Short mmCIF file of C-alpha atoms in Angstrom, two decimals:
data_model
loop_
_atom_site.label_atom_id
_atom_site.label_comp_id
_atom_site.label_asym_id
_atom_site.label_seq_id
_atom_site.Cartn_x
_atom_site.Cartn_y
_atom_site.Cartn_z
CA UNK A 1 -5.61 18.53 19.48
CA UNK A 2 -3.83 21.38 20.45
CA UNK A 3 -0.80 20.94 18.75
CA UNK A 4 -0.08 22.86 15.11
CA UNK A 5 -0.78 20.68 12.10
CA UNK A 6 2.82 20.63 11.47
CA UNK A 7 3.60 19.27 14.91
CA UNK A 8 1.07 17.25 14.91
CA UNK A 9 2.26 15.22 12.00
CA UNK A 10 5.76 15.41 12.16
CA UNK A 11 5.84 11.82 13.86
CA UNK A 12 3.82 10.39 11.01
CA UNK A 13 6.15 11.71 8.26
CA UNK A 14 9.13 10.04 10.01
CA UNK A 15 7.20 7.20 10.45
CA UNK A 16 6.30 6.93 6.28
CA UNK A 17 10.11 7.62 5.70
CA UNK A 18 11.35 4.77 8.02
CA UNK A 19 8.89 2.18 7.36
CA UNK A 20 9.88 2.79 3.28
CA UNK A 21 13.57 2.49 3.88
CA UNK A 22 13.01 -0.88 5.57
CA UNK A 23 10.90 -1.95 2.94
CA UNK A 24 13.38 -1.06 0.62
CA UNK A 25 16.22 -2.57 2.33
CA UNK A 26 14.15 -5.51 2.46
CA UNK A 27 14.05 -5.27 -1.57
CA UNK A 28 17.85 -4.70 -1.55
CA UNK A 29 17.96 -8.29 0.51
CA UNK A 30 15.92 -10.40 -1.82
CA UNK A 31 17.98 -8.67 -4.86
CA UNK A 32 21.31 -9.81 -3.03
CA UNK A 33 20.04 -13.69 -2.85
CA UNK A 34 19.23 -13.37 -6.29
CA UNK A 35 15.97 -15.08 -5.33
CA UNK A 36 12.54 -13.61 -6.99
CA UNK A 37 12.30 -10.18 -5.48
CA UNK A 38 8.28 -9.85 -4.24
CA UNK A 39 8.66 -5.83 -4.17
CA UNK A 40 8.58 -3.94 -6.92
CA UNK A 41 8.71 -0.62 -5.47
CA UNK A 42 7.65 1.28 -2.42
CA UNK A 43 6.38 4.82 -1.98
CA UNK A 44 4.31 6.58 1.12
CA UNK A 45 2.90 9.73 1.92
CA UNK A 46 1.26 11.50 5.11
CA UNK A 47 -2.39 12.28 4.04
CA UNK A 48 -2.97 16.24 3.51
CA UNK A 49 -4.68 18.46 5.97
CA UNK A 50 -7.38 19.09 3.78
CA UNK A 51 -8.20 15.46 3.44
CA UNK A 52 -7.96 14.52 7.62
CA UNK A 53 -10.21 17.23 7.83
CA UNK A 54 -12.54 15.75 5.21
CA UNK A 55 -12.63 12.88 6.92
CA UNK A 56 -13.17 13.98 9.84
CA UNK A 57 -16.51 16.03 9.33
CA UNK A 58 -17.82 12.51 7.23
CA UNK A 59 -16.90 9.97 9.92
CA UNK A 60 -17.64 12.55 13.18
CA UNK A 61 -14.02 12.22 14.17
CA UNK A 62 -12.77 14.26 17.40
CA UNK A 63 -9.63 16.35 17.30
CA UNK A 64 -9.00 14.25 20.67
CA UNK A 65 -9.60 10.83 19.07
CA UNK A 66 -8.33 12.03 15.41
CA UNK A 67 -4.55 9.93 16.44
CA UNK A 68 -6.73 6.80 17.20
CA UNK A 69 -9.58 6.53 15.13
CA UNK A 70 -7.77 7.31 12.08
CA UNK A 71 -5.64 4.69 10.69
CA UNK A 72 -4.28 5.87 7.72
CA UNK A 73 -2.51 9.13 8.33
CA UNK A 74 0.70 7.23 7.20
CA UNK A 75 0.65 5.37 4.58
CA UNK A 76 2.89 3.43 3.21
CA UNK A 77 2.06 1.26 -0.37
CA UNK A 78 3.97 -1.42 -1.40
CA UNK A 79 3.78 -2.91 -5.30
CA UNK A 80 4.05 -6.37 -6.63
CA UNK A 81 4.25 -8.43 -9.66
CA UNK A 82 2.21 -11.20 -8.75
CA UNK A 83 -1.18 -11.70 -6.09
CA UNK A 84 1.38 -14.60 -4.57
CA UNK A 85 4.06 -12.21 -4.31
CA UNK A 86 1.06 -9.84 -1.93
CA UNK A 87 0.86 -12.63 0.57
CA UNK A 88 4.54 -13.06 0.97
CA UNK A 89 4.98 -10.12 1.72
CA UNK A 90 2.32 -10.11 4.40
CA UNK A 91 3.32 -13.06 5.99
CA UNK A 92 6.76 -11.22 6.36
CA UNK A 93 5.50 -8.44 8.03
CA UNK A 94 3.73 -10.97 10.24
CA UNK A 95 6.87 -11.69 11.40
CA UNK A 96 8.68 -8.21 12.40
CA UNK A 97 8.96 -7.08 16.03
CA UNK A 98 9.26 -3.63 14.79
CA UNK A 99 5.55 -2.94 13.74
CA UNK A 100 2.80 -4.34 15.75
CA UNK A 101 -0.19 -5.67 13.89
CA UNK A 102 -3.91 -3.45 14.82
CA UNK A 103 -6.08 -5.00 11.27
CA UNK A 104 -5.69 -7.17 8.45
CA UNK A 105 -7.87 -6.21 5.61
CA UNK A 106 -7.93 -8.49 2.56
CA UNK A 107 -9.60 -6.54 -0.37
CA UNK A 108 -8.31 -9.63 -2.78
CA UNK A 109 -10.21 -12.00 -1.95
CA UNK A 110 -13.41 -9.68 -0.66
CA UNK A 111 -13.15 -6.89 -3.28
CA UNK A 112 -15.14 -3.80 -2.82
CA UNK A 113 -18.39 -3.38 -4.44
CA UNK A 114 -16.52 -1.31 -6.68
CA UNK A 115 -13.75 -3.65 -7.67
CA UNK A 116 -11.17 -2.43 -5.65
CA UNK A 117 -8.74 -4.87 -4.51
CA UNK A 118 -5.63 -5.12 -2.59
CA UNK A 119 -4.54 -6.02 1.46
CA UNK A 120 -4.81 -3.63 3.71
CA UNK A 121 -2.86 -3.73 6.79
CA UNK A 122 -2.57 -1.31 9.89
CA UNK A 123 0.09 -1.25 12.05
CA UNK A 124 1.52 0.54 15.33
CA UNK A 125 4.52 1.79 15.11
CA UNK A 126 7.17 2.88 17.51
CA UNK A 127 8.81 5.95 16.26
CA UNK A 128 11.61 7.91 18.46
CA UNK A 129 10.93 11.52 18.49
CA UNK A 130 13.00 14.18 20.66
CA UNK A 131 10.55 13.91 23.46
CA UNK A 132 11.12 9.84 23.47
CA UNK A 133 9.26 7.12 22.01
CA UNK A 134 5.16 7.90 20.07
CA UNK A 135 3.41 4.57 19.23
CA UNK A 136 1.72 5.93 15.43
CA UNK A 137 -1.09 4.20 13.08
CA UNK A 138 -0.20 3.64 9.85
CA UNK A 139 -1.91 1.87 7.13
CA UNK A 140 0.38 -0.70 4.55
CA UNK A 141 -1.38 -1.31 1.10
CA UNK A 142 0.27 -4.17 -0.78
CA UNK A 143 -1.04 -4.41 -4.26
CA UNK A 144 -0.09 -5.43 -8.11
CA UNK A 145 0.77 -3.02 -10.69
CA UNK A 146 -2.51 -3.88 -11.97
CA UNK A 147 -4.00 -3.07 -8.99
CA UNK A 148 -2.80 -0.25 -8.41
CA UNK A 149 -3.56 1.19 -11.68
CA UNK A 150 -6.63 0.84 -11.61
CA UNK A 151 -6.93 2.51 -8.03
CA UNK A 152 -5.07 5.16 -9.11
CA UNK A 153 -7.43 5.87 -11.92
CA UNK A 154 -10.67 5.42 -9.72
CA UNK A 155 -9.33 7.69 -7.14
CA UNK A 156 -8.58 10.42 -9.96
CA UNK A 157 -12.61 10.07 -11.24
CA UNK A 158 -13.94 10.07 -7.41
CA UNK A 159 -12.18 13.62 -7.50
CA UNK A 160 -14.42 14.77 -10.33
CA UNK A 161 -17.68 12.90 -9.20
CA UNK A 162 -17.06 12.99 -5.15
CA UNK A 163 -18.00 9.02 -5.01
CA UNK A 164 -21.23 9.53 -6.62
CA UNK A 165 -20.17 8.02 -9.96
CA UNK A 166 -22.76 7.81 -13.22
CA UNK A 167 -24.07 4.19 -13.23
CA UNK A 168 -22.26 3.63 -16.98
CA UNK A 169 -18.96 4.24 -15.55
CA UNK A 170 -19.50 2.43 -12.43
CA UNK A 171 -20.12 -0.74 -14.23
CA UNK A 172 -17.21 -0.31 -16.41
CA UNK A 173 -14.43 0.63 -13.59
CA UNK A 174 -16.21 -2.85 -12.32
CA UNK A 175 -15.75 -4.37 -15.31
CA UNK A 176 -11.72 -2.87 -15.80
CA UNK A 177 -11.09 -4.09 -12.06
CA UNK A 178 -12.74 -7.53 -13.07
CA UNK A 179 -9.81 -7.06 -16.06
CA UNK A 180 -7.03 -6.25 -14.97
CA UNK A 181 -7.97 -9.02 -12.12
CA UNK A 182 -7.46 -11.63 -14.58
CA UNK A 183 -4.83 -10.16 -16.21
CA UNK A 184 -2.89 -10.95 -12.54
CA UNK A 185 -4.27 -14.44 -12.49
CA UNK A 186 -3.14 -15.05 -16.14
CA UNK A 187 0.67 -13.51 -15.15
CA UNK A 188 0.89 -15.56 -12.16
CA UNK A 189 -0.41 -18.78 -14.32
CA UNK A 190 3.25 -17.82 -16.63
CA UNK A 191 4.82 -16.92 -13.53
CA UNK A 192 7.47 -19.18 -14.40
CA UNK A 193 8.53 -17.94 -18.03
CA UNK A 194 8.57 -14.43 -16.88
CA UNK A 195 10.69 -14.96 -14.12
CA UNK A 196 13.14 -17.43 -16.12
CA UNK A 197 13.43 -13.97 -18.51
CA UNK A 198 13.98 -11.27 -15.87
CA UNK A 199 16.61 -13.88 -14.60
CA UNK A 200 18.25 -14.07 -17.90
CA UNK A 201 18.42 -10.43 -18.17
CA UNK A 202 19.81 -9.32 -14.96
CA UNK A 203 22.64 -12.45 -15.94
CA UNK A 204 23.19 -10.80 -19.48
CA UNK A 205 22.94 -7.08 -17.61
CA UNK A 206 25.67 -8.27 -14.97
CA UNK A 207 27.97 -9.36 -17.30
CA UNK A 208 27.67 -6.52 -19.29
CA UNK A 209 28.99 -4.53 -16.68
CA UNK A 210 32.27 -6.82 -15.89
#
């Protein structure tokens, strides 16, 4: 790679802020039909320097190869309410012409050994930079809130213990992710009260308004 880090990413940020927006106009569409809206919000990020790097000295990745044999560069991460609401929301991206499918990686129904769960999904994308069109990997999580909190906390600890976790708190991050698991399974099992009150309050919200 002979290009400056800053060049060198500068197609993956703009790739992070378009694939967002689309999600997010895809949010505004749902919202509009006033049918149950499977995204509840979508944020993305271009993984730090420090952290390619990283992962480059621990999986022996060339500065020549580092734009193909790293996926996740961009990423973009997409939260739901509901596990159903996760597979909706793949099977739409199934669909788009504007992001070509590379790996489908279901972490729901294979978690990780350490309870991680969501779907993974990496896709090529064709983003138009001034020198023309750059084809650029980029990695789609769709999760729960659940989920995702609990990743977010596991990710904070693997800073502190670099992945080499005490056996104690390994088995009870298994046994939160096993928890807030089937706190997802018991919200989709009342799916239908909780959506029949969100409805109810965007009708009373709405008419507040007028």
């Amino acid at each position: 790679m002979t290009k400056t880090w800053d060049d060198f990413l500068l197609p993956y940020e703009q790739t992070v802020l378009e694939i967002k927006a689309k999600f997010l106009a895809l949010k505004n569409q749902f919202e509009r039909s006033q049918k149950h809206v499977p995204i509840e919000f979508v944020v993305g990020r271009v993984k730090p320097v420090d952290s390619i790097v990283e992962k480059m000295q621990r999986r022996k990745i060339s500065k020549e190869r580092l734009a193909i044999d790293m996926e996740d560069i961009a990423g973009v991460r997409i939260m739901c309410q509901f596990v159903d609401d996760i597979y909706q929301i793949v099977k739409l991206i199934r669909k788009r012409k504007d992001m070509h499918i590379i790996d489908e990686r279901d972490y729901i129904l294979n978690k990780k050994p350490s309870g991680y769960r969501s779907y993974h999904i990496v896709v090529e994308y064709p983003v138009q930079m001034l020198e023309g069109q750059k084809r650029v990997l980029a990695e789609i999580q769709v999760r729960t809130l659940a989920m995702n909190f609990w990743a977010t906390i596991e990710h904070s600890l693997n800073y502190k213990y670099q992945g080499e976790f005490p056996e104690i708190l390994e088995n009870r991050l298994q046994r939160a992710a096993e928890a807030a698991f089937q706190l997802d399974k018991e919200m989709t099992a009342i799916r239908g009260e909780i959506q029949e009150a969100q409805n109810l309050f965007s009708y009373k919200r709405g008419h507040k308004k007028e």
